[in-house]
Amino acid sequence: MTQKMRIGIIGFGAMAQSLVQQLSKRDAIHIADCLIRSTSTRPVPGGIVRHDDISGLIAAAPDLVVECAGHRSVADHVPRLLRAGIDVTIVSIGALADAAIREELQRAAEEGGARLVAVAGAIGGLDALRAAALAGLDAVTYTGRKPPGAWTGTPAEEVVALDTLREPATFYEGSAAEAARDYPKNANVTAAVALAGIGFDRTRVRLIADPTTRTNSHQLEVQGAFGRFAITIENNPLPENPKTSWLAALSVAEAVIRRAGKLEL
Ligand SMILES: NC(=O)C1=CN([C@@H]2O[C@H](COP(=O)(O)OP(=O)(O)OC[C@H]3O[C@@H](n4cnc5c(N)ncnc54)[C@H](OP(=O)(O)O)[C@@H]3O)[C@@H](O)[C@H]2O)C=CC1
Ligand SMILES: O=C([O-])CC(=O)C(=O)O
């Protein structure tokens, strides 16, 4: 009998719960452990061992840890896992906008002989962007559009009255470096785009609160020596967290399922 791939998850919010739903249908995968804060009130299904300290998760030695808990958890926990030789897949890619964190993760992966994978998350087209970048890119522009409620608790509140908005309002225009840092629960996709294309400073970002939409949409426009492409993804949000698109959770699930398979087709 082949051994199941043992997964540990960091965080147990909307994304992690959706991930568990997907992965528990797969025979080759066992969700063994999760790391959640001791203060967390979120219920964790029976059969998953709950840790409130990273040392416990490291001692459990899962085959792969999947981070679903935000930028802080990437900085605090992922280097330790990598140094312990545990592979990690992250979804809070915006943490990589900080060059010091990127360097620390690189060092930790080398020291531990482990692999860090950042998923595409809620966006698509990164394969084409990466390929196009080889011949040189002139411009990469990302536009993120979500209903006003998805921007609550962010700096957008200082620019527009989200509660009474009647028309779409662009509240941020700038670099992926700033967007990923200042909108850590909404703009991780800008980091995925930056890393696949022309970097955090040259990737242009526009963020829009739109009372006329129900979806979280992500538009990518790319120009370079290869030609040009534009792609728009209209995502349904996860019911438990309107900031997070369902596709982001599915993207993590797909990455884990592909890794558990024998062939990468
Ligand atoms: N790449 C992409 O396309 C996307 C990436 N994301 C990233 O995924 C993250 C999770 O999203 P989602 O599940 O919707 O968010 P939720 O707010 O629903 O859940 C977050 C979970 O992480 C836990 N958590 C927060 N901080 C820490 C920490 N320092 N250590 C351990 N656990 C922690 C929370 O704990 P508690 O239970 O105590 O609240 C909660 O269980 C987002 O913060 C964002 O960074 C989100 C959407 C798209
Ligand atoms: O899920 C989304 O629509 C995108 C998102 O929140 C992020 O990139 O952080």
XYZ file of C-alpha atoms and ligand atoms in Angstrom:
322
model
C 0.000 0.000 0.000
C 1.380 3.458 -0.892
C 1.902 5.906 1.957
C -0.413 8.905 2.125
C 1.144 12.358 1.881
C 0.839 13.935 5.348
C -0.157 17.598 5.311
C 0.102 20.247 8.020
C -1.857 23.486 7.701
C -1.089 26.860 9.307
C -4.289 28.774 10.128
C -7.816 27.449 10.108
C -9.860 30.252 8.550
C -11.934 30.405 5.352
C -9.137 29.266 3.049
C -7.942 26.369 5.231
C -11.496 25.083 5.731
C -12.147 25.107 1.993
C -8.792 23.346 1.468
C -9.711 20.614 3.959
C -13.013 20.067 2.110
C -11.149 19.499 -1.159
C -8.261 17.425 0.170
C -10.315 15.123 2.347
C -11.836 13.667 -0.872
C -8.371 12.440 -1.937
C -7.130 8.985 -0.933
C -3.444 9.872 -1.370
C -3.612 12.764 1.112
C -3.988 12.864 4.882
C -4.453 16.185 6.679
C -2.589 15.299 9.816
C -1.781 18.514 11.712
C -2.621 22.173 11.985
C -1.017 25.131 13.706
C -3.505 27.583 15.150
C -3.180 30.274 17.778
C -4.064 29.230 21.324
C -6.671 32.051 21.335
C -8.417 30.757 18.199
C -12.037 29.722 18.620
C -12.289 28.034 15.205
C -13.298 24.372 15.449
C -10.843 21.904 13.926
C -12.257 18.578 12.646
C -11.476 15.441 14.649
C -8.481 13.516 13.358
C -6.405 16.645 12.765
C -3.863 17.200 15.563
C -3.982 20.793 16.756
C -0.732 22.597 17.707
C -0.439 26.106 19.098
C 3.335 26.212 18.838
C 5.505 25.808 15.753
C 7.780 23.346 17.588
C 4.863 20.912 17.824
C 4.222 21.113 14.092
C 7.928 20.618 13.327
C 8.074 17.590 15.659
C 5.090 16.064 13.831
C 7.234 16.201 10.636
C 4.527 16.437 7.964
C 5.568 15.872 4.322
C 4.301 19.342 3.424
C 3.020 22.361 5.339
C 0.489 24.657 3.685
C 0.356 28.227 4.999
C -3.140 29.795 5.032
C -2.677 32.352 7.821
C -1.326 35.682 6.579
C 1.939 37.599 6.137
C 2.961 37.481 9.798
C 2.793 33.690 9.855
C 5.042 33.493 6.773
C 7.704 35.584 8.517
C 7.323 33.894 11.921
C 6.909 30.218 11.044
C 7.994 29.389 7.500
C 11.782 29.904 7.956
C 11.765 27.506 10.918
C 9.901 24.861 8.955
C 12.264 25.169 5.990
C 15.337 24.970 8.255
C 13.867 21.776 9.720
C 13.792 20.351 6.184
C 9.998 20.591 5.792
C 8.657 21.743 2.404
C 6.154 24.601 2.565
C 3.526 25.940 0.165
C 2.450 29.517 0.865
C -0.622 31.455 -0.162
C 0.218 34.737 1.634
C 2.679 35.632 -1.105
C 2.455 39.345 -0.357
C 4.886 38.697 2.514
C 7.551 38.318 -0.180
C 7.255 42.029 -1.016
C 9.669 42.489 1.905
C 13.174 41.802 0.523
C 14.471 40.825 3.988
C 11.793 38.109 4.267
C 12.564 36.858 0.749
C 16.255 36.565 1.624
C 15.527 34.852 4.947
C 13.282 32.290 3.223
C 15.934 31.650 0.563
C 18.613 31.094 3.237
C 16.335 28.868 5.314
C 15.396 26.711 2.300
C 19.069 26.277 1.379
C 20.112 25.442 4.948
C 17.294 22.937 5.433
C 17.407 21.481 1.915
C 13.662 22.187 1.719
C 11.483 23.682 -0.999
C 9.191 26.700 -0.791
C 6.385 26.988 -3.337
C 4.207 30.094 -3.759
C 0.853 29.344 -5.405
C -0.861 31.548 -8.006
C -3.836 31.991 -5.681
C -6.816 33.935 -7.019
C -5.164 34.960 -10.289
C -4.349 33.165 -13.559
C -2.045 33.685 -16.516
C 1.211 33.511 -14.531
C 2.569 30.710 -16.748
C 2.207 32.993 -19.797
C 3.651 35.935 -17.856
C 6.728 33.927 -16.793
C 7.314 32.720 -20.352
C 6.826 36.212 -21.808
C 9.299 37.672 -19.286
C 12.129 35.626 -20.851
C 12.021 37.847 -23.976
C 11.600 41.098 -22.021
C 8.483 42.894 -20.775
C 7.579 46.578 -21.264
C 4.560 46.897 -18.976
C 2.559 44.786 -16.523
C -0.624 46.258 -15.074
C -2.886 44.565 -12.529
C -6.380 45.808 -11.681
C -8.215 44.372 -8.677
C -11.936 45.053 -8.277
C -14.017 43.894 -5.303
C -17.326 44.939 -3.690
C -16.860 47.696 -1.063
C -17.370 45.265 1.845
C -14.269 43.325 0.816
C -12.141 46.439 1.459
C -13.264 47.071 5.043
C -10.425 47.259 7.546
C -7.979 48.404 4.838
C -6.478 51.832 3.975
C -9.250 52.140 1.328
C -11.460 53.350 4.198
C -9.343 56.507 4.437
C -9.917 57.318 0.756
C -13.556 56.395 0.042
C -16.760 56.037 2.087
C -17.192 52.307 1.488
C -20.635 52.116 3.170
C -22.301 54.692 0.909
C -20.420 54.177 -2.338
C -22.703 54.328 -5.418
C -20.149 54.048 -8.235
C -16.839 52.220 -8.716
C -14.005 54.137 -7.022
C -10.291 53.676 -7.673
C -8.693 54.220 -4.281
C -5.154 53.022 -4.986
C -2.760 53.407 -7.913
C 0.880 52.566 -7.422
C 3.393 49.709 -7.262
C 2.915 46.054 -6.364
C 5.483 46.626 -3.592
C 3.160 49.028 -1.752
C -0.075 47.249 -2.648
C 1.091 43.875 -1.349
C 2.358 45.463 1.879
C -0.625 47.764 2.563
C -3.440 45.334 1.562
C -2.151 42.072 3.079
C -5.529 40.314 2.980
C -6.569 41.559 -0.480
C -3.528 42.037 -2.707
C -1.354 38.922 -2.392
C -2.052 38.400 -6.084
C -0.013 41.539 -6.888
C 3.032 39.806 -5.383
C 2.397 36.683 -7.474
C 2.259 38.887 -10.577
C 5.386 40.824 -9.569
C 7.425 37.675 -8.958
C 6.347 36.113 -12.269
C 6.947 39.271 -14.301
C 8.928 42.503 -13.813
C 9.224 42.720 -10.046
C 7.553 44.626 -7.245
C 8.521 48.174 -8.233
C 7.731 48.064 -11.960
C 4.409 46.173 -11.678
C 1.619 48.775 -11.755
C -1.447 48.198 -9.585
C -4.920 49.733 -9.525
C -7.417 48.772 -6.783
C -11.140 49.500 -7.108
C -14.121 49.304 -4.728
C -17.138 48.571 -6.923
C -20.686 48.550 -5.487
C -22.047 47.233 -8.829
C -20.185 43.906 -8.668
C -20.544 40.749 -6.571
C -17.280 39.173 -7.677
C -13.613 39.669 -6.801
C -12.101 40.310 -10.215
C -8.458 40.326 -11.227
C -7.316 41.784 -14.532
C -3.793 41.377 -15.853
C -2.524 43.318 -18.890
C 0.940 42.489 -20.209
C 3.030 43.969 -23.039
C 6.475 42.926 -24.166
C 8.659 41.643 -26.995
C 6.439 38.531 -27.253
C 3.312 40.651 -28.047
C 0.517 41.365 -25.553
C -2.130 39.561 -23.527
C -4.924 40.481 -21.179
C -6.760 38.146 -18.833
C -9.645 38.769 -16.464
C -10.795 36.359 -13.778
C -14.108 36.939 -12.027
C -14.019 35.051 -8.757
C -16.812 34.144 -6.409
C -15.713 34.991 -2.857
C -15.653 32.367 -0.113
C -18.860 32.805 1.946
C -16.840 32.808 5.202
C -14.516 35.620 4.047
C -15.571 38.069 1.282
C -11.980 39.286 0.870
C -10.852 35.819 -0.238
C -11.786 34.260 -3.581
C -12.757 30.617 -3.802
C -10.233 30.153 -6.614
C -7.413 31.078 -4.209
C -8.329 28.127 -1.983
C -8.750 25.863 -5.023
C -5.327 26.951 -6.268
C -3.717 25.699 -3.038
C -5.708 22.455 -3.182
C -4.640 21.879 -6.781
C -0.974 22.468 -5.916
C -1.149 19.876 -3.124
C -3.065 17.330 -5.248
C -0.544 17.711 -8.111
C 2.327 17.156 -5.713
C 0.700 14.036 -4.273
C 0.335 12.566 -7.763
C 3.020 10.551 -9.477
C 2.854 12.512 -12.750
C 2.829 16.303 -13.186
C 0.699 16.585 -16.354
N -2.677 34.467 -2.880
C -3.968 34.743 -2.885
O -4.606 34.808 -3.942
C -4.677 34.963 -1.592
C -4.010 34.890 -0.392
N -4.689 35.072 0.794
C -3.940 34.950 2.055
O -4.491 33.872 2.787
C -4.642 34.249 4.164
C -5.767 33.438 4.790
O -6.988 33.753 4.173
P -8.376 33.360 4.859
O -8.343 31.961 5.297
O -9.438 33.813 3.946
O -8.341 34.307 6.163
P -9.169 34.122 7.513
O -9.108 35.457 8.179
O -10.481 33.516 7.237
O -8.307 33.071 8.367
C -7.000 33.318 8.790
C -6.552 32.213 9.720
O -5.160 32.384 10.010
C -4.986 32.425 11.418
N -3.830 33.280 11.744
C -3.704 34.598 11.561
N -2.478 35.017 11.915
C -1.814 33.915 12.343
C -0.513 33.679 12.862
N 0.375 34.678 13.002
N -0.164 32.406 13.203
C -1.046 31.387 13.071
N -2.303 31.556 12.592
C -2.684 32.798 12.246
C -6.297 32.947 11.955
O -6.367 32.628 13.322
P -7.642 32.866 14.294
O -8.438 31.608 14.114
O -6.994 33.004 15.613
O -8.323 34.097 13.783
C -7.273 32.204 11.054
O -7.444 30.874 11.492
C -4.901 35.769 4.093
O -4.491 36.415 5.281
C -4.043 36.196 2.922
O -2.736 36.550 3.361
C -6.038 35.320 0.816
C -6.716 35.408 -0.368
C -6.108 35.229 -1.661
O -8.781 36.263 -3.054
C -8.628 37.270 -3.735
O -9.492 37.719 -4.498
C -7.317 37.971 -3.735
C -6.829 38.301 -2.409
O -7.556 38.431 -1.459
C -5.383 38.484 -2.261
O -4.675 38.471 -3.265
O -4.933 38.658 -1.121
